[in-house]
């Protein structure tokens, strides 16, 4: 048995279901809202009225940090999921069930109950607003989801206990999926581990799978990084390579195995958009590419985190004059990031028509690579693959680099490219593709699990 945590909006049944599961398993039951009331000697609505939400969240964080690490059934307040520190404590060596229900059901269940003032809106609008705001956080929190809209607490408890006994991967799907992975190029030691997880008699039926989807993607170091992070944070997950020329086949296997999420790489970042239920409208839709898919509560949602990996290291250069070299998939995320930082951006590409097309989407200027000399940028971002091959030259001549420039090369294998070497010689500030990789992977981990990994930890686990 493990520590079992229930998260979800108020009125989804966390306390009732939790108490039944506690009775049936013989484990102690703890409710974080009751613990907060005991600790402060006041009711939750009173704490909100008198001290405000910020103070309430601080006490809630203290209560969660002090929860027993041993087996117990824990029911949590509806808003715990928004704080990454809470998710780090709650997820460690635990199984998190997110309970959900439709808006009308929640509104009916909450109509008669006292409630803390969270938005000042009427009940139904408040629920809709908060569900929308917390949606991504509940997705991240969930190891398993249970819809309680038309279910009694007793029936939901049966689903919990059945999941704890058998996991979510249907028995009939386990062994047949092994052949899919065998046709990829998974290193033998990793394949052995995966075969055990997928066997008829797995050592731990609760282990969930995730992975990188691409073709080719056997070179991806993602599995080593993510598996190291899973050990660090006590998460019962295994991350592997989903390498196949057919994206449909990858998604079919992912659904048969009820994976929690996929990182998506070449050549599928665009194609996957048509095959999932929802695409984040802030970035992924505008960029036109998805590199992260989360399967949660029956919905597959796509996000783009590549642009965050470009934006973060450049955040102090808001409004600068930038040149973006290249106009492919990575360039679209970079163009979104640079324009989000209000930079004056010119996209230069070997095929100028592609630069023009991308520039029109993001309101940038465009040109050929030879136009560089007329621009005198503060920032240069290389999104061409030049530098990846051992005999590649730098995309810029030495005399085009000046000490007051920031040069960001998105290429991350090798970590120091001919462009970065030349920029260092010229005295420029340099940012390597590793920084982008770390930035996008941190955001991806946050979307998958709600945990904020410090950049240094991410760096220390890079293979
Ligand atoms: P892509 O879609 O194939 O686009 C490549 C771009 O580079 C195109 O604009 C292409 O120009 C240009 N190009 C290719 N070869 C060239 C050459 N010899 N000379 C001049 N221009 C050339 O590739 P992508 O997905 O955007 O990836 C580009 C790079 O970003 C890769 O090296 C990849 O490793 C890196 N990347 C890094 C991260 C990270 O986390 N650090 C993440 C994603 C990507 P045409 O239009 O003329 O073909």
Short mmCIF file of N, CA and C in Angstrom, two decimals, residues 338-426:
data_model
loop_
_atom_site.label_atom_id
_atom_site.label_comp_id
_atom_site.label_asym_id
_atom_site.label_seq_id
_atom_site.Cartn_x
_atom_site.Cartn_y
_atom_site.Cartn_z
N UNK A 338 10.41 35.65 -29.10
CA UNK A 338 11.05 36.95 -29.31
C UNK A 338 10.00 38.05 -29.45
N UNK A 339 8.90 37.76 -30.14
CA UNK A 339 7.86 38.80 -30.28
C UNK A 339 7.12 38.98 -28.95
N UNK A 340 7.03 37.89 -28.17
CA UNK A 340 6.42 38.00 -26.83
C UNK A 340 7.26 38.94 -25.95
N UNK A 341 8.56 39.02 -26.25
CA UNK A 341 9.44 39.94 -25.51
C UNK A 341 9.53 41.30 -26.21
N UNK A 342 8.58 41.58 -27.09
CA UNK A 342 8.49 42.87 -27.81
C UNK A 342 9.76 43.20 -28.57
N UNK A 343 10.48 42.19 -29.04
CA UNK A 343 11.70 42.48 -29.80
C UNK A 343 11.35 42.87 -31.24
N UNK A 344 12.26 43.61 -31.84
CA UNK A 344 12.16 43.99 -33.25
C UNK A 344 12.87 42.86 -34.01
N UNK A 345 12.09 41.94 -34.61
CA UNK A 345 12.67 40.68 -35.10
C UNK A 345 12.74 40.63 -36.62
N UNK A 346 13.91 40.23 -37.13
CA UNK A 346 14.04 39.94 -38.56
C UNK A 346 14.40 38.46 -38.71
N UNK A 347 13.62 37.75 -39.52
CA UNK A 347 13.88 36.33 -39.75
C UNK A 347 14.65 36.18 -41.07
N UNK A 348 15.82 35.57 -41.00
CA UNK A 348 16.63 35.36 -42.20
C UNK A 348 16.74 33.86 -42.46
N UNK A 349 16.51 33.48 -43.73
CA UNK A 349 16.54 32.04 -44.01
C UNK A 349 17.15 31.77 -45.37
N UNK A 350 17.73 30.56 -45.49
CA UNK A 350 18.30 30.10 -46.77
C UNK A 350 17.22 30.16 -47.85
N UNK A 351 16.01 29.74 -47.52
CA UNK A 351 14.89 29.85 -48.47
C UNK A 351 14.04 31.05 -48.02
N UNK A 352 14.22 32.22 -48.64
CA UNK A 352 13.57 33.43 -48.11
C UNK A 352 12.04 33.33 -48.07
N UNK A 353 11.43 32.57 -48.97
CA UNK A 353 9.97 32.48 -48.97
C UNK A 353 9.45 31.92 -47.64
N UNK A 354 10.24 31.00 -47.05
CA UNK A 354 9.80 30.42 -45.77
C UNK A 354 9.96 31.45 -44.65
N UNK A 355 11.02 32.27 -44.77
CA UNK A 355 11.20 33.35 -43.77
C UNK A 355 10.02 34.32 -43.87
N UNK A 356 9.61 34.62 -45.09
CA UNK A 356 8.50 35.56 -45.30
C UNK A 356 7.21 35.02 -44.66
N UNK A 357 6.97 33.71 -44.91
CA UNK A 357 5.74 33.10 -44.39
C UNK A 357 5.70 33.18 -42.86
N UNK A 358 6.84 32.83 -42.24
CA UNK A 358 6.89 32.84 -40.77
C UNK A 358 6.80 34.28 -40.25
N UNK A 359 7.50 35.20 -40.94
CA UNK A 359 7.50 36.60 -40.52
C UNK A 359 6.08 37.17 -40.56
N UNK A 360 5.33 36.79 -41.57
CA UNK A 360 3.95 37.32 -41.66
C UNK A 360 3.09 36.81 -40.52
N UNK A 361 3.33 35.59 -40.08
CA UNK A 361 2.52 35.04 -38.97
C UNK A 361 2.77 35.79 -37.67
N UNK A 362 4.01 36.25 -37.48
CA UNK A 362 4.35 36.85 -36.18
C UNK A 362 4.65 38.36 -36.26
N UNK A 363 4.37 38.96 -37.41
CA UNK A 363 4.58 40.41 -37.54
C UNK A 363 6.05 40.79 -37.48
N UNK A 364 6.91 39.99 -38.13
CA UNK A 364 8.36 40.28 -38.12
C UNK A 364 8.79 40.75 -39.52
N UNK A 365 10.07 41.19 -39.60
CA UNK A 365 10.66 41.46 -40.93
C UNK A 365 11.31 40.16 -41.39
N UNK A 366 11.74 40.12 -42.63
CA UNK A 366 12.33 38.88 -43.13
C UNK A 366 13.34 39.19 -44.23
N UNK A 367 14.18 38.20 -44.57
CA UNK A 367 15.16 38.40 -45.62
C UNK A 367 15.98 37.14 -45.86
N UNK A 368 17.08 37.33 -46.64
CA UNK A 368 17.99 36.21 -46.89
C UNK A 368 19.12 36.28 -45.88
N UNK A 369 19.89 35.20 -45.77
CA UNK A 369 20.98 35.17 -44.78
C UNK A 369 21.97 36.31 -45.04
N UNK A 370 22.14 36.67 -46.32
CA UNK A 370 23.12 37.72 -46.66
C UNK A 370 22.67 39.11 -46.21
N UNK A 371 21.43 39.27 -45.78
CA UNK A 371 20.95 40.58 -45.31
C UNK A 371 21.45 40.91 -43.90
N UNK A 372 22.11 39.95 -43.27
CA UNK A 372 22.50 40.11 -41.86
C UNK A 372 23.30 41.39 -41.62
N UNK A 373 24.27 41.68 -42.53
CA UNK A 373 25.21 42.79 -42.29
C UNK A 373 24.52 44.14 -42.16
N UNK A 374 23.35 44.29 -42.74
CA UNK A 374 22.68 45.59 -42.71
C UNK A 374 21.87 45.79 -41.42
N UNK A 375 21.79 44.78 -40.58
CA UNK A 375 20.82 44.87 -39.47
C UNK A 375 21.43 45.33 -38.13
N UNK A 376 22.65 44.93 -37.80
CA UNK A 376 23.31 45.26 -36.51
C UNK A 376 22.44 44.90 -35.31
N UNK A 377 22.12 43.61 -35.14
CA UNK A 377 21.21 43.22 -34.04
C UNK A 377 21.90 43.19 -32.68
N UNK A 378 21.06 43.27 -31.62
CA UNK A 378 21.56 43.06 -30.25
C UNK A 378 21.57 41.57 -29.92
N UNK A 379 20.66 40.84 -30.55
CA UNK A 379 20.48 39.42 -30.23
C UNK A 379 20.46 38.61 -31.53
N UNK A 380 21.19 37.49 -31.53
CA UNK A 380 21.12 36.57 -32.68
C UNK A 380 20.69 35.21 -32.14
N UNK A 381 19.65 34.63 -32.75
CA UNK A 381 19.21 33.28 -32.36
C UNK A 381 19.37 32.39 -33.58
N UNK A 382 20.17 31.33 -33.42
CA UNK A 382 20.33 30.39 -34.54
C UNK A 382 19.37 29.22 -34.37
N UNK A 383 18.44 29.09 -35.32
CA UNK A 383 17.54 27.93 -35.28
C UNK A 383 17.74 27.04 -36.51
N UNK A 384 18.88 27.20 -37.18
CA UNK A 384 19.23 26.23 -38.24
C UNK A 384 20.01 25.10 -37.56
N UNK A 385 20.09 23.94 -38.20
CA UNK A 385 20.86 22.85 -37.57
C UNK A 385 22.36 22.99 -37.77
N UNK A 386 22.82 24.08 -38.38
CA UNK A 386 24.27 24.25 -38.64
C UNK A 386 25.04 24.22 -37.32
N UNK A 387 25.97 23.29 -37.22
CA UNK A 387 26.73 23.14 -35.97
C UNK A 387 26.55 21.76 -35.40
N UNK A 388 25.54 21.03 -35.90
CA UNK A 388 25.30 19.68 -35.36
C UNK A 388 26.31 18.68 -35.88
N UNK A 389 26.67 18.82 -37.17
CA UNK A 389 27.60 17.84 -37.76
C UNK A 389 29.03 18.26 -37.49
N UNK A 390 29.94 17.28 -37.35
CA UNK A 390 31.33 17.61 -36.98
C UNK A 390 31.99 18.59 -37.94
N UNK A 391 31.66 18.53 -39.24
CA UNK A 391 32.34 19.44 -40.18
C UNK A 391 31.51 20.69 -40.49
N UNK A 392 30.44 20.95 -39.70
CA UNK A 392 29.62 22.15 -39.95
C UNK A 392 30.41 23.41 -39.63
N UNK A 393 30.14 24.46 -40.41
CA UNK A 393 30.72 25.76 -40.10
C UNK A 393 29.70 26.58 -39.31
N UNK A 394 30.15 27.70 -38.75
CA UNK A 394 29.23 28.61 -38.06
C UNK A 394 28.33 29.28 -39.10
N UNK A 395 27.06 29.54 -38.79
CA UNK A 395 26.21 30.24 -39.77
C UNK A 395 26.60 31.71 -39.97
N UNK A 396 27.46 32.24 -39.09
CA UNK A 396 27.92 33.63 -39.25
C UNK A 396 29.44 33.67 -39.35
N UNK A 397 29.96 34.66 -40.10
CA UNK A 397 31.41 34.86 -40.17
C UNK A 397 31.88 35.54 -38.87
N UNK A 398 33.15 35.39 -38.53
CA UNK A 398 33.67 36.00 -37.29
C UNK A 398 33.45 37.51 -37.28
N UNK A 399 33.62 38.16 -38.46
CA UNK A 399 33.52 39.62 -38.47
C UNK A 399 32.07 40.11 -38.33
N UNK A 400 31.11 39.19 -38.32
CA UNK A 400 29.71 39.60 -38.13
C UNK A 400 29.32 39.60 -36.65
N UNK A 401 30.25 39.16 -35.80
CA UNK A 401 29.94 39.08 -34.37
C UNK A 401 30.63 40.21 -33.62
N UNK A 402 29.90 40.86 -32.72
CA UNK A 402 30.45 41.99 -31.96
C UNK A 402 30.22 41.78 -30.47
N UNK A 403 31.10 42.39 -29.65
CA UNK A 403 31.08 42.08 -28.23
C UNK A 403 29.77 42.48 -27.54
N UNK A 404 29.02 43.43 -28.11
CA UNK A 404 27.76 43.84 -27.46
C UNK A 404 26.57 42.98 -27.88
N UNK A 405 26.83 41.87 -28.59
CA UNK A 405 25.73 40.99 -29.01
C UNK A 405 25.52 39.84 -28.03
N UNK A 406 24.25 39.39 -27.95
CA UNK A 406 23.94 38.13 -27.26
C UNK A 406 23.68 37.09 -28.34
N UNK A 407 24.40 35.97 -28.27
CA UNK A 407 24.27 34.94 -29.30
C UNK A 407 23.72 33.66 -28.66
N UNK A 408 22.57 33.23 -29.16
CA UNK A 408 21.87 32.06 -28.60
C UNK A 408 21.80 31.02 -29.71
N UNK A 409 22.49 29.89 -29.51
CA UNK A 409 22.45 28.81 -30.51
C UNK A 409 21.51 27.72 -30.00
N UNK A 410 20.42 27.46 -30.71
CA UNK A 410 19.47 26.45 -30.24
C UNK A 410 20.00 25.03 -30.39
N UNK A 411 21.02 24.86 -31.24
CA UNK A 411 21.62 23.52 -31.38
C UNK A 411 22.23 23.11 -30.04
N UNK A 412 21.90 21.89 -29.57
CA UNK A 412 22.45 21.48 -28.26
C UNK A 412 23.30 20.23 -28.31
N UNK A 413 23.44 19.63 -29.50
CA UNK A 413 24.45 18.59 -29.64
C UNK A 413 25.33 18.97 -30.82
N UNK A 414 26.57 19.34 -30.64
CA UNK A 414 27.33 19.38 -29.38
C UNK A 414 26.94 20.59 -28.54
N UNK A 415 27.25 20.56 -27.24
CA UNK A 415 26.88 21.70 -26.38
C UNK A 415 27.59 22.99 -26.77
N UNK A 416 28.81 22.89 -27.29
CA UNK A 416 29.50 24.10 -27.76
C UNK A 416 29.70 23.98 -29.27
N UNK A 417 28.99 24.82 -30.00
CA UNK A 417 29.00 24.75 -31.47
C UNK A 417 30.02 25.72 -32.05
N UNK A 418 30.34 25.63 -33.35
CA UNK A 418 31.24 26.61 -33.95
C UNK A 418 30.73 28.05 -33.77
N UNK A 419 29.41 28.27 -33.81
CA UNK A 419 28.88 29.63 -33.60
C UNK A 419 29.16 30.11 -32.18
N UNK A 420 28.94 29.23 -31.19
CA UNK A 420 29.18 29.62 -29.79
C UNK A 420 30.68 29.90 -29.60
N UNK A 421 31.54 29.08 -30.20
CA UNK A 421 33.00 29.29 -30.07
C UNK A 421 33.40 30.64 -30.67
N UNK A 422 32.84 30.93 -31.84
CA UNK A 422 33.19 32.20 -32.51
C UNK A 422 32.66 33.38 -31.69
N UNK A 423 31.44 33.24 -31.13
CA UNK A 423 30.86 34.34 -30.34
C UNK A 423 31.66 34.55 -29.06
N UNK A 424 32.13 33.45 -28.47
CA UNK A 424 32.96 33.60 -27.26
C UNK A 424 34.25 34.34 -27.60
N UNK A 425 34.86 33.98 -28.75
CA UNK A 425 36.10 34.67 -29.18
C UNK A 425 35.86 36.15 -29.37
N UNK A 426 34.67 36.49 -29.87
CA UNK A 426 34.37 37.91 -30.15
C UNK A 426 33.92 38.67 -28.90
#
